[in-house]
Short mmCIF file of C-alpha atoms in Angstrom, two decimals:
data_model
loop_
_atom_site.label_atom_id
_atom_site.label_comp_id
_atom_site.label_asym_id
_atom_site.label_seq_id
_atom_site.Cartn_x
_atom_site.Cartn_y
_atom_site.Cartn_z
CA MET A 1 -25.48 26.00 202.29
CA THR A 2 -25.60 23.43 205.31
CA LEU A 3 -21.89 21.41 205.33
CA PRO A 4 -21.79 18.08 205.20
CA THR A 5 -21.02 17.11 208.99
CA PRO A 6 -18.40 14.29 209.96
CA VAL A 7 -19.80 10.93 210.35
CA LEU A 8 -16.52 8.61 211.06
CA LEU A 9 -12.71 9.88 211.52
CA TYR A 10 -10.70 6.55 210.67
CA ASP A 11 -7.89 6.70 213.09
CA GLN A 12 -4.44 5.38 214.15
CA PRO A 13 -3.57 7.27 217.72
CA ARG A 14 -0.47 5.79 217.92
CA ALA A 15 0.48 7.64 214.37
CA PRO A 16 2.01 11.20 214.91
CA ASN A 17 -0.66 12.60 212.12
CA PRO A 18 -3.76 10.84 213.72
CA MET A 19 -2.53 12.02 217.83
CA ARG A 20 -1.97 15.79 215.83
CA LEU A 21 -5.88 15.49 214.79
CA ASN A 22 -7.24 13.90 217.93
CA LEU A 23 -5.02 16.92 219.85
CA PHE A 24 -6.84 19.34 217.82
CA LEU A 25 -10.52 17.83 218.68
CA ALA A 26 -9.91 17.70 221.89
CA GLU A 27 -8.98 20.60 222.27
CA LYS A 28 -12.30 22.06 220.46
CA GLY A 29 -14.18 19.01 222.16
CA VAL A 30 -15.83 17.76 219.73
CA GLU A 31 -16.25 13.58 219.91
CA ILE A 32 -16.60 12.03 216.33
CA PRO A 33 -16.84 8.14 216.52
CA ARG A 34 -14.09 6.73 215.16
CA GLN A 35 -12.31 3.54 213.08
CA VAL A 36 -9.32 2.44 214.41
CA VAL A 37 -7.10 1.30 211.56
CA ASP A 38 -4.07 -0.78 211.81
CA LEU A 39 -0.99 0.63 209.96
CA MET A 40 1.06 -2.13 210.28
CA ALA A 41 -1.10 -4.78 208.79
CA ASN A 42 -1.52 -2.42 205.97
CA GLU A 43 -5.17 -2.01 206.52
CA HIS A 44 -4.71 1.43 205.06
CA LYS A 45 -4.04 -0.38 201.50
CA THR A 46 -7.09 -2.54 201.28
CA PRO A 47 -9.15 -3.02 198.25
CA GLU A 48 -11.63 -1.37 200.62
CA TYR A 49 -10.07 1.08 202.48
CA LEU A 50 -8.85 2.93 199.15
CA ALA A 51 -11.92 2.67 196.68
CA LYS A 52 -13.54 4.33 200.41
CA VAL A 53 -10.97 7.10 201.08
CA GLY A 54 -8.70 7.66 197.67
CA GLN A 55 -5.07 7.45 199.14
CA ALA A 56 -3.20 4.84 201.99
CA ILE A 57 -3.90 7.69 204.13
CA CYS A 58 -4.42 7.99 208.23
CA PRO A 59 -6.12 10.15 209.40
CA ALA A 60 -9.18 10.79 207.23
CA LEU A 61 -12.55 12.01 207.50
CA GLU A 62 -16.02 10.65 205.99
CA LEU A 63 -18.94 13.34 205.95
CA SER A 64 -22.82 13.16 205.93
CA ASP A 65 -23.07 13.08 202.28
CA GLY A 66 -20.12 10.32 200.86
CA SER A 67 -17.47 12.29 200.41
CA VAL A 68 -14.05 12.16 202.85
CA LEU A 69 -11.67 14.66 203.49
CA THR A 70 -7.66 13.45 203.90
CA GLU A 71 -4.57 15.86 205.39
CA THR A 72 -4.52 16.52 209.01
CA VAL A 73 -4.79 19.95 208.66
CA VAL A 74 -7.47 19.47 205.76
CA ILE A 75 -9.94 18.19 208.28
CA ALA A 76 -9.02 20.49 211.09
CA ARG A 77 -9.55 23.42 209.35
CA TYR A 78 -13.21 22.22 208.36
CA ILE A 79 -13.99 20.87 211.70
CA GLU A 80 -13.00 25.02 212.35
CA ALA A 81 -15.54 25.88 209.72
CA LEU A 82 -18.14 23.76 211.27
CA TYR A 83 -17.77 24.51 215.22
CA PRO A 84 -15.71 28.37 215.46
CA ASP A 85 -14.70 27.72 219.21
CA PRO A 86 -12.81 28.08 220.42
CA ASN A 87 -10.74 29.86 217.65
CA MET A 88 -7.43 27.85 216.35
CA PHE A 89 -6.28 28.72 213.09
CA GLY A 90 -7.04 32.76 213.13
CA THR A 91 -9.75 35.36 213.59
CA THR A 92 -7.53 38.13 211.34
CA ALA A 93 -6.01 37.92 208.21
CA ARG A 94 -2.65 39.12 210.25
CA GLU A 95 -3.41 36.67 213.05
CA ALA A 96 -4.49 33.57 210.58
CA ALA A 97 -1.16 34.65 208.44
CA GLU A 98 1.22 34.23 211.19
CA ILE A 99 -0.75 30.80 212.41
CA GLU A 100 -0.19 29.76 209.78
CA MET A 101 3.17 30.59 209.31
CA TRP A 102 4.49 29.19 212.23
CA GLN A 103 2.37 25.27 211.49
CA ARG A 104 4.24 24.96 208.67
CA ARG A 105 7.90 26.40 209.85
CA VAL A 106 7.25 23.89 212.62
CA GLU A 107 5.31 21.13 210.27
CA PHE A 108 8.38 21.19 207.46
CA GLY A 109 11.31 21.66 210.35
CA LEU A 110 11.13 19.51 213.51
CA TRP A 111 7.94 17.70 212.18
CA ALA A 112 9.47 16.51 208.67
CA ALA A 113 13.20 16.15 210.64
CA ALA A 114 11.64 13.86 213.11
CA GLY A 115 9.62 11.57 210.92
CA GLN A 116 11.95 10.80 208.41
CA CYS A 117 14.72 10.23 211.44
CA PHE A 118 12.06 7.57 212.91
CA ARG A 119 10.36 5.65 209.61
CA HIS A 120 14.09 5.62 208.57
CA THR A 121 16.07 4.01 210.79
CA ASN A 122 13.35 2.34 212.91
CA PRO A 123 13.42 -1.37 211.51
CA HIS A 124 9.76 -2.21 212.52
CA LEU A 125 8.58 0.04 210.02
CA SER A 126 9.81 -1.42 207.28
CA VAL A 127 6.70 -2.64 206.48
CA LEU A 128 5.49 1.03 205.56
CA GLU A 129 8.97 2.47 203.67
CA ASP A 130 11.40 1.90 201.82
CA GLN A 131 14.16 2.65 204.41
CA ILE A 132 17.52 4.56 203.58
CA PRO A 133 18.80 4.65 206.97
CA GLU A 134 21.54 7.47 205.77
CA TRP A 135 18.75 9.64 204.86
CA GLY A 136 17.02 9.19 208.65
CA GLU A 137 20.64 9.76 209.98
CA ILE A 138 20.75 13.00 208.29
CA ASN A 139 17.26 14.50 209.86
CA ARG A 140 18.16 13.43 213.21
CA GLY A 141 20.90 16.08 212.59
CA ARG A 142 18.32 18.43 211.58
CA ILE A 143 16.88 18.23 214.88
CA GLU A 144 18.96 20.14 217.10
CA GLY A 145 18.50 23.60 215.10
CA GLN A 146 14.92 23.31 214.82
CA LEU A 147 14.58 22.77 218.48
CA ARG A 148 16.79 26.01 219.23
CA MET A 149 14.83 27.74 216.79
CA LEU A 150 11.12 27.21 218.54
CA ASP A 151 12.71 27.90 221.98
CA ALA A 152 14.32 31.33 220.64
CA HIS A 153 11.12 32.13 219.55
CA LEU A 154 9.34 31.37 222.55
CA ALA A 155 10.86 33.51 224.96
CA GLY A 156 8.71 35.59 226.58
CA ARG A 157 5.67 33.50 225.21
CA GLU A 158 2.89 31.65 226.63
CA TYR A 159 2.20 29.69 222.98
CA LEU A 160 3.66 29.55 219.59
CA VAL A 161 1.16 32.79 217.81
CA ALA A 162 -1.36 34.29 219.45
CA ASP A 163 -2.71 34.40 223.05
CA ARG A 164 -3.89 30.79 222.78
CA MET A 165 -3.15 27.46 221.83
CA THR A 166 -4.04 27.45 217.67
CA ILE A 167 -2.78 24.29 215.28
CA ALA A 168 0.75 25.67 215.22
CA ASP A 169 1.08 24.46 219.48
CA VAL A 170 -0.66 21.50 218.29
CA THR A 171 1.84 20.71 215.39
CA GLY A 172 4.82 21.97 217.73
CA PHE A 173 3.51 19.34 220.71
CA VAL A 174 3.04 16.18 218.74
CA ALA A 175 6.40 16.71 216.93
CA THR A 176 8.26 17.11 220.59
CA GLY A 177 6.97 13.97 221.88
CA PHE A 178 7.68 12.71 218.30
CA THR A 179 11.34 13.07 219.24
CA ARG A 180 11.48 10.63 222.39
CA ILE A 181 10.35 8.52 220.34
CA ILE A 182 13.84 8.57 218.56
CA LYS A 183 15.22 8.89 221.62
CA TYR A 184 15.74 12.78 221.33
CA GLU A 185 15.23 14.83 224.48
CA ILE A 186 15.11 18.34 224.46
CA PRO A 187 18.55 19.88 225.00
CA GLU A 188 19.36 21.05 228.53
CA GLY A 189 19.47 24.92 228.34
CA LEU A 190 16.40 25.24 226.26
CA ASP A 191 14.43 26.40 228.50
CA HIS A 192 11.24 28.58 226.77
CA LEU A 193 11.04 25.00 224.64
CA THR A 194 10.77 22.84 227.37
CA ALA A 195 8.21 24.76 229.63
CA TRP A 196 6.25 25.45 226.73
CA ARG A 197 5.85 21.86 226.37
CA ALA A 198 4.78 21.62 230.42
CA ARG A 199 2.82 23.35 229.78
CA MET A 200 1.14 21.95 226.68
CA ALA A 201 1.23 18.69 228.31
CA ALA A 202 -0.41 20.68 231.80
CA ARG A 203 -3.51 20.60 229.87
CA PRO A 204 -6.83 18.41 229.31
CA SER A 205 -6.20 17.58 225.85
CA ALA A 206 -3.44 16.37 226.72
CA ALA A 207 -5.08 12.66 227.83
CA VAL A 208 -5.68 12.15 224.82
CA LEU A 209 -2.27 11.36 223.85
CA GLY A 210 -1.02 9.05 226.99
CA ARG A 211 1.53 11.75 227.91
#
């Protein structure tokens, strides 16, 4: 059975989840027509957008059969099914499990902490969030522990998992960049994490993030 192909990507290249998908697509060498969604103007909450996508969420991928996929990793998995090389989700059951494990550790750890801090402490985001500044600061306090965990794991490793860049590295790289937005640099002494991030930033795909 032929899978429906991508028609249009609803994108906001300055937002973290679209950034993650854009980095993934750049690594895969896949180009998809894009429509930029102005999140700060609440374009993702308009009746037209909701009728098409079904949720006030970005990114979203419209397919040739008229259906729409949401959730960053879901879209990435679909792209991987259409364009399997280079592989970024695992070639064996064991490898796929380990990649998923680290993808989720980063997403539910560093990514979540930095994201909640940003969304609840930046006044400009009050149009998107019922802000609780105390919750933002609680999450700021969780960031260093997550960075230290990643640094320890990266000792002797070039990538977070396997022998190549995977979706786990994509999430980790965008997450460590996101911490800079909230003025939280990688602490001195975390040399493995710092070196890994430098390697990721040197990859041609990182140009899509403007860093």
